[in-house]
Tab-separated table of C-alpha atoms in Angstrom:
chain	number	residue	atom	x	y	z
A	29	UNK	CA	69.760	-41.426	-61.085
A	30	UNK	CA	71.339	-38.367	-63.355
A	31	UNK	CA	75.089	-38.829	-64.312
A	32	UNK	CA	77.577	-36.735	-62.742
A	33	UNK	CA	81.493	-37.129	-63.892
A	34	UNK	CA	82.659	-36.529	-60.446
A	35	UNK	CA	80.414	-39.287	-59.116
A	36	UNK	CA	82.238	-42.527	-60.177
A	37	UNK	CA	85.728	-41.522	-59.854
A	38	UNK	CA	84.999	-38.977	-56.399
A	39	UNK	CA	83.394	-41.996	-54.227
A	40	UNK	CA	85.616	-44.892	-55.490
A	41	UNK	CA	88.280	-43.046	-54.313
A	42	UNK	CA	87.208	-42.481	-50.700
A	43	UNK	CA	85.506	-45.656	-50.847
A	44	UNK	CA	87.670	-46.546	-47.776
A	45	UNK	CA	88.377	-43.455	-46.141
A	46	UNK	CA	87.482	-42.628	-42.417
A	47	UNK	CA	85.855	-39.711	-43.911
A	48	UNK	CA	82.361	-39.381	-44.634
A	49	UNK	CA	81.644	-38.764	-48.500
A	50	UNK	CA	78.459	-37.760	-50.348
A	51	UNK	CA	77.113	-36.197	-53.575
A	52	UNK	CA	73.837	-34.470	-53.224
A	53	UNK	CA	71.630	-32.521	-54.866
A	54	UNK	CA	70.931	-29.138	-55.218
A	55	UNK	CA	67.657	-29.952	-53.304
A	56	UNK	CA	69.892	-31.322	-50.187
A	57	UNK	CA	69.193	-34.833	-51.455
A	58	UNK	CA	71.507	-37.809	-51.381
A	59	UNK	CA	72.710	-38.814	-54.679
A	60	UNK	CA	75.454	-41.256	-53.269
A	61	UNK	CA	77.541	-41.256	-50.161
A	62	UNK	CA	80.602	-44.169	-48.870
A	63	UNK	CA	80.419	-46.811	-46.036
A	64	UNK	CA	82.347	-44.264	-43.546
A	65	UNK	CA	79.296	-41.696	-43.608
A	66	UNK	CA	76.313	-44.881	-43.076
A	67	UNK	CA	79.314	-45.663	-39.624
A	68	UNK	CA	79.399	-42.169	-38.594
A	69	UNK	CA	75.699	-41.277	-38.803
A	70	UNK	CA	74.804	-45.086	-37.560
A	71	UNK	CA	72.193	-45.693	-40.161
A	72	UNK	CA	72.181	-48.683	-42.855
A	73	UNK	CA	72.496	-47.583	-46.279
A	74	UNK	CA	68.698	-48.689	-47.330
A	75	UNK	CA	67.770	-46.161	-44.610
A	76	UNK	CA	70.214	-43.577	-44.680
A	77	UNK	CA	68.689	-43.787	-48.518
A	78	UNK	CA	65.202	-42.644	-48.058
A	79	UNK	CA	66.117	-39.891	-45.751
A	80	UNK	CA	67.172	-36.067	-46.407
A	81	UNK	CA	70.576	-34.508	-44.814
A	82	UNK	CA	67.494	-32.381	-43.204
A	83	UNK	CA	66.674	-35.403	-41.203
A	84	UNK	CA	69.881	-36.716	-39.753
A	85	UNK	CA	70.674	-32.733	-38.598
A	86	UNK	CA	70.607	-31.668	-35.139
A	87	UNK	CA	67.501	-29.063	-35.170
A	88	UNK	CA	70.030	-27.062	-33.362
A	89	UNK	CA	72.294	-26.640	-35.927
A	90	UNK	CA	69.866	-26.642	-38.674
A	91	UNK	CA	69.465	-23.078	-39.715
A	92	UNK	CA	73.448	-22.371	-39.416
A	93	UNK	CA	74.067	-25.492	-42.078
A	94	UNK	CA	71.082	-23.860	-44.914
A	95	UNK	CA	72.586	-20.346	-44.455
A	96	UNK	CA	75.424	-21.369	-45.561
A	97	UNK	CA	74.207	-23.732	-48.418
A	98	UNK	CA	72.175	-20.632	-49.131
A	99	UNK	CA	74.757	-18.353	-49.710
A	100	UNK	CA	77.294	-20.792	-51.588
A	101	UNK	CA	74.141	-21.196	-54.286
A	102	UNK	CA	74.146	-17.780	-54.631
A	103	UNK	CA	77.352	-17.365	-55.356
A	104	UNK	CA	78.964	-15.758	-52.289
A	105	UNK	CA	81.082	-19.066	-51.846
A	106	UNK	CA	82.628	-21.649	-53.270
A	107	UNK	CA	82.738	-23.663	-50.521
A	108	UNK	CA	81.629	-23.846	-46.384
A	109	UNK	CA	83.157	-26.046	-43.379
A	110	UNK	CA	81.434	-26.007	-40.048
A	111	UNK	CA	80.816	-27.718	-37.046
A	112	UNK	CA	77.461	-29.448	-36.233
A	113	UNK	CA	75.322	-32.241	-34.700
A	114	UNK	CA	73.592	-35.346	-36.386
A	115	UNK	CA	71.385	-37.661	-34.666
A	116	UNK	CA	71.520	-41.106	-35.109
A	117	UNK	CA	68.796	-43.428	-35.284
A	118	UNK	CA	69.883	-44.848	-31.137
A	119	UNK	CA	68.680	-41.082	-30.674
A	120	UNK	CA	72.726	-40.259	-29.708
A	121	UNK	CA	74.242	-36.918	-31.208
A	122	UNK	CA	77.990	-37.391	-33.086
A	123	UNK	CA	79.606	-34.219	-33.791
A	124	UNK	CA	81.321	-33.475	-37.522
A	125	UNK	CA	83.334	-31.620	-38.973
A	126	UNK	CA	81.646	-30.806	-42.304
A	127	UNK	CA	82.925	-29.692	-45.262
A	128	UNK	CA	80.699	-28.874	-48.914
A	129	UNK	CA	81.909	-27.529	-51.686
A	130	UNK	CA	80.019	-26.929	-54.589
A	131	UNK	CA	80.793	-29.094	-58.007
A	132	UNK	CA	79.961	-27.805	-61.640
A	133	UNK	CA	79.607	-29.114	-64.867
A	134	UNK	CA	81.913	-27.986	-67.864
A	135	UNK	CA	79.704	-25.369	-68.853
A	136	UNK	CA	80.070	-23.715	-65.344
A	137	UNK	CA	76.344	-24.654	-63.687
A	138	UNK	CA	76.393	-25.666	-60.167
A	139	UNK	CA	75.871	-29.638	-60.541
A	140	UNK	CA	75.817	-30.987	-56.610
A	141	UNK	CA	76.997	-30.680	-54.040
A	142	UNK	CA	79.751	-32.602	-52.854
A	143	UNK	CA	79.861	-33.040	-48.817
A	144	UNK	CA	82.656	-34.555	-46.303
A	145	UNK	CA	81.640	-35.528	-42.394
A	146	UNK	CA	84.873	-35.865	-39.929
A	147	UNK	CA	83.724	-37.632	-37.119
A	148	UNK	CA	85.169	-34.650	-33.947
A	149	UNK	CA	82.712	-36.258	-31.480
A	150	UNK	CA	86.021	-37.397	-29.508
A	151	UNK	CA	87.604	-34.242	-29.816
A	152	UNK	CA	84.340	-32.295	-28.822
A	153	UNK	CA	83.873	-34.440	-25.722
A	154	UNK	CA	87.835	-34.334	-24.784
A	155	UNK	CA	87.456	-30.287	-24.994
A	156	UNK	CA	84.137	-30.586	-23.162
A	157	UNK	CA	85.999	-33.185	-20.156
A	158	UNK	CA	89.038	-30.833	-20.385
A	159	UNK	CA	87.300	-28.032	-19.083
A	160	UNK	CA	85.319	-29.758	-16.522
A	161	UNK	CA	88.556	-31.463	-15.359
A	162	UNK	CA	90.517	-28.124	-15.509
A	163	UNK	CA	91.646	-28.284	-12.066
A	164	UNK	CA	93.693	-32.583	-12.512
A	165	UNK	CA	95.739	-30.281	-15.327
A	166	UNK	CA	95.223	-33.125	-18.193
A	167	UNK	CA	97.695	-30.931	-20.330
A	168	UNK	CA	101.571	-30.583	-20.072
A	169	UNK	CA	102.224	-27.910	-17.183
A	170	UNK	CA	105.974	-27.390	-16.688
A	171	UNK	CA	108.343	-25.009	-14.514
A	172	UNK	CA	111.909	-24.392	-15.849
A	173	UNK	CA	114.664	-22.964	-14.139
A	174	UNK	CA	117.039	-20.263	-16.114
A	175	UNK	CA	119.528	-22.589	-17.228
A	176	UNK	CA	116.956	-24.826	-19.734
A	177	UNK	CA	116.358	-27.881	-16.424
A	178	UNK	CA	112.795	-29.260	-16.082
A	179	UNK	CA	111.813	-28.499	-11.656
A	180	UNK	CA	108.445	-29.402	-12.181
A	181	UNK	CA	106.054	-31.912	-14.404
A	182	UNK	CA	102.461	-32.767	-14.067
A	183	UNK	CA	101.454	-36.351	-14.658
A	184	UNK	CA	100.358	-35.646	-18.252
A	185	UNK	CA	104.356	-35.668	-18.801
A	186	UNK	CA	104.093	-39.004	-18.927
A	187	UNK	CA	100.765	-40.153	-19.873
A	188	UNK	CA	101.253	-38.343	-22.984
A	189	UNK	CA	104.821	-38.321	-23.826
A	190	UNK	CA	105.728	-41.495	-21.896
A	191	UNK	CA	108.398	-40.182	-19.635
A	192	UNK	CA	109.079	-40.542	-16.315
A	193	UNK	CA	109.549	-37.590	-14.050
A	194	UNK	CA	113.264	-38.335	-12.939
A	195	UNK	CA	114.063	-38.587	-16.573
A	196	UNK	CA	112.694	-35.204	-17.890
A	197	UNK	CA	114.114	-33.389	-14.653
A	198	UNK	CA	117.582	-35.518	-15.305
A	199	UNK	CA	118.518	-33.460	-18.874
A	200	UNK	CA	118.414	-29.965	-19.952
A	201	UNK	CA	114.658	-29.709	-21.921
A	202	UNK	CA	116.577	-29.058	-24.800
A	203	UNK	CA	117.550	-32.416	-25.189
A	204	UNK	CA	113.943	-33.834	-25.726
A	205	UNK	CA	113.724	-31.426	-28.368
A	206	UNK	CA	113.595	-32.485	-32.495
A	207	UNK	CA	116.735	-31.728	-33.403
A	208	UNK	CA	115.068	-29.741	-35.948
A	209	UNK	CA	113.033	-27.489	-33.773
A	210	UNK	CA	115.995	-27.007	-31.188
A	211	UNK	CA	117.515	-23.399	-32.638
A	212	UNK	CA	114.432	-21.935	-33.349
A	213	UNK	CA	112.917	-23.301	-29.466
A	214	UNK	CA	115.962	-21.614	-27.985
A	215	UNK	CA	115.745	-18.215	-29.943
A	216	UNK	CA	112.125	-18.189	-29.030
A	217	UNK	CA	113.207	-18.943	-25.488
A	218	UNK	CA	115.577	-16.130	-25.645
A	219	UNK	CA	113.746	-13.510	-27.164
A	220	UNK	CA	111.982	-13.572	-23.716
A	221	UNK	CA	114.787	-13.996	-21.447
A	222	UNK	CA	113.704	-11.351	-18.455
A	223	UNK	CA	109.779	-11.730	-18.877
A	224	UNK	CA	107.330	-12.018	-21.274
A	225	UNK	CA	104.979	-14.223	-22.883
A	226	UNK	CA	104.001	-16.484	-26.148
A	227	UNK	CA	100.926	-18.883	-27.259
A	228	UNK	CA	100.547	-20.972	-29.703
A	229	UNK	CA	104.552	-21.917	-30.624
A	230	UNK	CA	105.021	-25.675	-31.709
A	231	UNK	CA	107.890	-27.811	-31.654
A	232	UNK	CA	108.127	-32.023	-31.400
A	233	UNK	CA	109.290	-33.245	-28.251
A	234	UNK	CA	110.368	-37.074	-28.502
A	235	UNK	CA	108.547	-39.892	-27.136
A	236	UNK	CA	110.016	-42.329	-24.667
A	237	UNK	CA	109.176	-44.705	-27.878
A	238	UNK	CA	111.252	-42.609	-30.357
A	239	UNK	CA	108.281	-40.711	-32.048
A	240	UNK	CA	108.015	-37.219	-32.287
A	241	UNK	CA	104.858	-35.766	-31.285
A	242	UNK	CA	103.943	-32.464	-32.138
A	243	UNK	CA	103.390	-29.559	-29.019
A	244	UNK	CA	101.615	-26.498	-29.138
A	245	UNK	CA	102.338	-24.832	-26.115
A	246	UNK	CA	101.485	-21.057	-24.231
A	247	UNK	CA	104.471	-20.329	-22.255
A	248	UNK	CA	105.161	-17.186	-19.968
A	249	UNK	CA	108.493	-16.170	-18.685
A	250	UNK	CA	109.486	-14.316	-14.919
A	251	UNK	CA	111.700	-11.641	-14.577
A	252	UNK	CA	114.219	-14.335	-13.090
A	253	UNK	CA	114.253	-16.261	-15.869
A	254	UNK	CA	111.749	-19.900	-15.089
A	255	UNK	CA	109.599	-20.834	-17.544
A	256	UNK	CA	106.169	-21.326	-16.952
A	257	UNK	CA	104.975	-23.516	-19.401
A	258	UNK	CA	101.366	-25.230	-20.552
A	259	UNK	CA	101.493	-27.236	-23.911
A	260	UNK	CA	98.655	-30.352	-25.575
A	261	UNK	CA	99.608	-32.217	-27.797
A	262	UNK	CA	98.207	-31.474	-31.425
A	263	UNK	CA	99.764	-34.181	-33.533
A	264	UNK	CA	96.632	-35.988	-34.787
A	265	UNK	CA	95.758	-31.964	-35.447
A	266	UNK	CA	98.679	-31.297	-37.662
A	267	UNK	CA	97.841	-34.723	-39.313
A	268	UNK	CA	94.654	-34.035	-39.542
A	269	UNK	CA	95.549	-30.864	-41.236
A	270	UNK	CA	97.746	-32.311	-43.528
A	271	UNK	CA	95.112	-34.733	-44.399
A	272	UNK	CA	92.782	-32.158	-45.304
A	273	UNK	CA	95.531	-29.962	-47.276
A	274	UNK	CA	95.970	-33.340	-49.588
A	275	UNK	CA	92.884	-33.869	-49.851
A	276	UNK	CA	91.954	-30.395	-51.131
A	277	UNK	CA	94.988	-30.643	-53.110
A	278	UNK	CA	93.632	-34.010	-55.174
A	279	UNK	CA	89.586	-32.486	-55.005
A	280	UNK	CA	90.829	-29.375	-56.507
A	281	UNK	CA	92.989	-31.531	-59.190
A	282	UNK	CA	90.164	-33.649	-59.544
A	283	UNK	CA	87.767	-30.916	-60.872
A	284	UNK	CA	90.257	-29.435	-63.219
A	285	UNK	CA	92.302	-32.312	-64.527
A	286	UNK	CA	91.073	-35.318	-67.071
A	287	UNK	CA	90.895	-38.682	-64.852
A	288	UNK	CA	92.481	-40.545	-67.767
A	289	UNK	CA	95.422	-38.401	-69.387
A	290	UNK	CA	95.845	-36.197	-66.665
A	291	UNK	CA	95.931	-33.065	-68.645
A	292	UNK	CA	93.760	-29.914	-67.794
A	293	UNK	CA	90.277	-30.690	-68.667
A	294	UNK	CA	87.854	-28.603	-70.544
A	295	UNK	CA	86.473	-26.209	-67.709
A	296	UNK	CA	90.625	-25.617	-66.595
A	297	UNK	CA	91.296	-24.748	-69.619
A	298	UNK	CA	89.105	-22.352	-70.664
A	299	UNK	CA	89.954	-20.748	-67.296
A	300	UNK	CA	93.516	-20.596	-68.166
A	301	UNK	CA	92.859	-19.558	-72.037
A	302	UNK	CA	90.887	-16.517	-70.290
A	303	UNK	CA	93.739	-15.664	-68.172
A	304	UNK	CA	96.273	-15.730	-70.888
A	305	UNK	CA	93.936	-13.363	-73.157
A	306	UNK	CA	93.402	-10.967	-70.719
A	307	UNK	CA	97.182	-10.509	-70.131
A	308	UNK	CA	98.126	-10.203	-73.893
A	309	UNK	CA	95.080	-7.655	-73.908
A	310	UNK	CA	97.636	-5.494	-71.030
A	311	UNK	CA	101.176	-6.760	-72.548
A	312	UNK	CA	100.138	-7.404	-76.396
A	313	UNK	CA	101.973	-10.860	-77.225
A	314	UNK	CA	101.166	-13.984	-79.519
A	315	UNK	CA	98.351	-16.463	-78.878
A	316	UNK	CA	97.933	-19.162	-81.203
A	317	UNK	CA	95.488	-22.167	-80.149
A	318	UNK	CA	96.151	-25.619	-81.940
A	319	UNK	CA	92.511	-27.576	-81.519
A	320	UNK	CA	93.432	-31.256	-82.536
A	321	UNK	CA	91.484	-34.163	-82.827
A	322	UNK	CA	92.143	-38.023	-83.597
A	323	UNK	CA	91.776	-39.200	-87.073
A	324	UNK	CA	90.970	-42.722	-87.212
A	325	UNK	CA	90.327	-43.842	-82.629
A	326	UNK	CA	86.729	-44.675	-83.784
A	327	UNK	CA	88.686	-48.076	-85.132
A	328	UNK	CA	90.870	-47.822	-82.686
A	329	UNK	CA	88.059	-48.397	-79.976
A	330	UNK	CA	86.121	-51.339	-82.990
A	331	UNK	CA	89.347	-53.055	-83.346
A	332	UNK	CA	90.755	-53.090	-80.600
A	333	UNK	CA	88.293	-52.156	-77.168
A	334	UNK	CA	88.069	-49.388	-75.416
A	335	UNK	CA	90.785	-50.074	-73.194
A	336	UNK	CA	93.581	-49.848	-75.696
A	337	UNK	CA	91.416	-46.574	-77.039
A	338	UNK	CA	91.705	-45.031	-73.463
A	339	UNK	CA	95.667	-46.390	-73.139
A	340	UNK	CA	96.141	-44.583	-77.343
A	341	UNK	CA	94.466	-41.380	-75.452
A	342	UNK	CA	96.892	-41.954	-72.364
A	343	UNK	CA	99.953	-42.059	-75.017
A	344	UNK	CA	98.960	-39.144	-77.549
A	345	UNK	CA	98.607	-36.762	-74.603
A	346	UNK	CA	102.254	-37.686	-73.006
A	347	UNK	CA	103.066	-37.299	-76.845
A	348	UNK	CA	101.824	-33.663	-77.285
A	349	UNK	CA	103.271	-32.967	-73.943
A	350	UNK	CA	106.631	-33.371	-75.427
A	351	UNK	CA	106.503	-31.757	-78.837
A	352	UNK	CA	105.394	-28.561	-77.261
A	353	UNK	CA	107.281	-26.260	-74.646
A	354	UNK	CA	106.729	-25.929	-71.022
A	355	UNK	CA	105.298	-23.216	-70.742
A	356	UNK	CA	102.544	-24.096	-73.051
A	357	UNK	CA	99.319	-25.497	-72.152
A	358	UNK	CA	98.118	-28.798	-73.274
A	359	UNK	CA	94.591	-30.256	-72.382
A	360	UNK	CA	91.918	-32.679	-73.358
A	361	UNK	CA	88.012	-31.301	-74.164
A	362	UNK	CA	86.412	-34.382	-74.043
A	363	UNK	CA	86.928	-37.574	-76.047
A	364	UNK	CA	89.621	-37.203	-78.734
A	365	UNK	CA	89.663	-33.487	-79.137
A	366	UNK	CA	92.904	-31.797	-77.438
A	367	UNK	CA	94.138	-28.610	-77.755
A	368	UNK	CA	97.276	-26.480	-76.935
A	369	UNK	CA	97.813	-22.628	-76.310
A	370	UNK	CA	100.672	-21.582	-77.494
A	371	UNK	CA	101.261	-18.491	-75.315
A	372	UNK	CA	104.248	-16.155	-76.819
A	373	UNK	CA	105.695	-18.516	-79.302
A	374	UNK	CA	109.349	-17.526	-80.735
A	375	UNK	CA	109.026	-16.262	-83.816
A	376	UNK	CA	105.434	-16.333	-83.022
A	377	UNK	CA	103.283	-17.826	-86.289
A	378	UNK	CA	106.766	-19.788	-88.448
A	379	UNK	CA	107.058	-20.975	-84.732
A	380	UNK	CA	103.568	-21.891	-84.552
A	381	UNK	CA	102.996	-23.663	-87.637
A	382	UNK	CA	106.713	-25.694	-86.375
A	383	UNK	CA	105.201	-26.896	-83.267
A	384	UNK	CA	102.306	-28.303	-85.523
A	385	UNK	CA	104.256	-30.120	-87.343
A	386	UNK	CA	105.812	-31.298	-84.850
A	387	UNK	CA	103.112	-32.352	-83.270
A	388	UNK	CA	101.972	-34.342	-86.464
A	389	UNK	CA	105.081	-36.095	-86.742
A	390	UNK	CA	104.432	-37.373	-82.989
A	391	UNK	CA	101.066	-38.153	-84.169
A	392	UNK	CA	101.565	-40.400	-87.035
A	393	UNK	CA	104.052	-42.328	-85.085
A	394	UNK	CA	103.380	-45.870	-84.321
A	395	UNK	CA	101.164	-46.547	-81.247
A	396	UNK	CA	102.514	-50.286	-79.335
A	397	UNK	CA	99.380	-50.111	-78.195
A	398	UNK	CA	96.960	-51.260	-81.349
A	399	UNK	CA	99.867	-53.899	-82.350
A	400	UNK	CA	99.921	-52.457	-85.514
A	401	UNK	CA	95.531	-53.530	-86.177
A	402	UNK	CA	94.870	-49.641	-87.094
A	403	UNK	CA	97.289	-46.557	-86.872
A	404	UNK	CA	95.337	-43.010	-85.839
A	405	UNK	CA	96.795	-39.823	-86.640
A	406	UNK	CA	95.726	-36.206	-85.866
A	407	UNK	CA	94.171	-33.134	-87.252
A	408	UNK	CA	95.091	-29.926	-86.367
A	409	UNK	CA	93.756	-26.115	-86.697
A	410	UNK	CA	95.155	-23.276	-85.785
A	411	UNK	CA	93.954	-19.966	-85.154
A	412	UNK	CA	96.108	-16.476	-84.328
A	413	UNK	CA	94.300	-15.101	-81.536
A	414	UNK	CA	92.757	-11.329	-82.279
A	415	UNK	CA	92.782	-8.377	-79.852
A	416	UNK	CA	88.900	-7.909	-78.514
A	417	UNK	CA	88.367	-11.793	-79.316
A	418	UNK	CA	86.975	-13.574	-76.676
A	419	UNK	CA	88.370	-17.447	-74.969
A	420	UNK	CA	85.218	-19.381	-77.214
A	421	UNK	CA	85.507	-17.171	-80.286
A	422	UNK	CA	88.909	-18.275	-80.514
A	423	UNK	CA	88.242	-21.322	-79.808
A	424	UNK	CA	85.411	-21.669	-82.178
A	425	UNK	CA	87.798	-20.616	-85.008
A	426	UNK	CA	90.470	-23.339	-84.318
A	427	UNK	CA	88.034	-25.807	-84.491
A	428	UNK	CA	86.533	-24.648	-88.067
A	429	UNK	CA	90.321	-24.975	-89.169
A	430	UNK	CA	90.221	-28.341	-87.838
A	431	UNK	CA	87.393	-28.965	-89.597
A	432	UNK	CA	88.688	-27.615	-93.120
A	433	UNK	CA	91.843	-30.111	-92.533
A	434	UNK	CA	89.714	-32.714	-92.142
A	435	UNK	CA	87.557	-32.364	-95.124
A	436	UNK	CA	91.357	-32.002	-96.580
A	437	UNK	CA	92.498	-35.256	-95.852
A	438	UNK	CA	93.105	-35.375	-92.284
A	439	UNK	CA	96.524	-36.199	-91.058
A	440	UNK	CA	97.039	-32.504	-91.660
A	441	UNK	CA	96.955	-28.883	-90.185
A	442	UNK	CA	95.176	-26.057	-91.196
A	443	UNK	CA	94.852	-21.950	-90.707
A	444	UNK	CA	93.429	-18.795	-91.975
A	445	UNK	CA	95.171	-16.571	-93.965
A	446	UNK	CA	93.419	-13.862	-96.061
A	447	UNK	CA	89.908	-15.674	-95.815
A	448	UNK	CA	91.644	-18.563	-97.498
A	449	UNK	CA	92.486	-21.890	-95.781
A	450	UNK	CA	96.251	-22.624	-95.651
A	451	UNK	CA	97.545	-26.655	-95.135
A	452	UNK	CA	100.316	-28.482	-93.871
A	453	UNK	CA	101.739	-31.613	-93.867
A	454	UNK	CA	104.258	-33.067	-91.356
């Protein structure tokens, strides 16, 4: 199987997740998936490997999925999300909330598909049951008086919130609200005084066990001030939305940051660099790029092992971040190659030189991780952005300056001035 940079870290993070997660090639063939997907689809791992996603998709939902996939591959979408049915081997149908994201390599080329499936069969069935049994009113139904007391409730209140009807009628309904939601709830009720309605208003109600449940309300207020309310428990939905947001943030961070140092990766850095260049084109100001390579890093791996090498990279990334301003961009391109973009350095070039010297001093400090067996350093190539120069061209010039510094003896910085290399020490 081809090596995909995202696969091991992505799947490891979600190996125990209830969310079915898979990597697929651009033709829709499985590359890897977690156990949750096997459970959702009902297939043993070995059997699922012999199938494609088309084989397990309900025929009625295949066209919609393929249409979205083709749009994404054509560049119209970065990702898509849809509800679809899957066919289990026992003939059962399971509903899944499918999210598909296109993963790209460092060069921006489409690499593979990241698919996530949340089993929403229970939610689908609940909706169907609610519609079929509407007369039994599974949602919270209530009528409240103009003075805020509940006059009538249906059995769903006890089922969903655990309260007996007598308790609910004994106190103003505001007493059951979360303290943080009381003011805005009463404000909304005041807006509706004398008539009107509201849909989708959410607040938290206390459960009889002391916990809080999110309820989404549809409310109509009569002219005499009575409120007719229908409410549904959306706690799981809100928690699911929050989990999805956290997952989205984490996936984005993993896609744009180096897993080892936590710094932006090459793909993310090049985007930020291009943005800085575009900004400088509209509002001219200096940009200085530093291409940094660790000296003696191979010796660290050879003499101390790769775990120590990783620790040194992490330590150097931290030192690099501490040696520059908060507004400057620090990234790890690959291996032991790092970059720093100085955006609007104070004093322009002199400030950049001071920063380079500070980085050299920081890099030259002992690394406790190596236990004195070897001492890595750093070599820096510097380039001042020229008007009209692309991100790749600027990076190439900084890279060339770094090699000039390497050739001159390492543990130093170099930049070009009037066609000549100028060398700096710490």
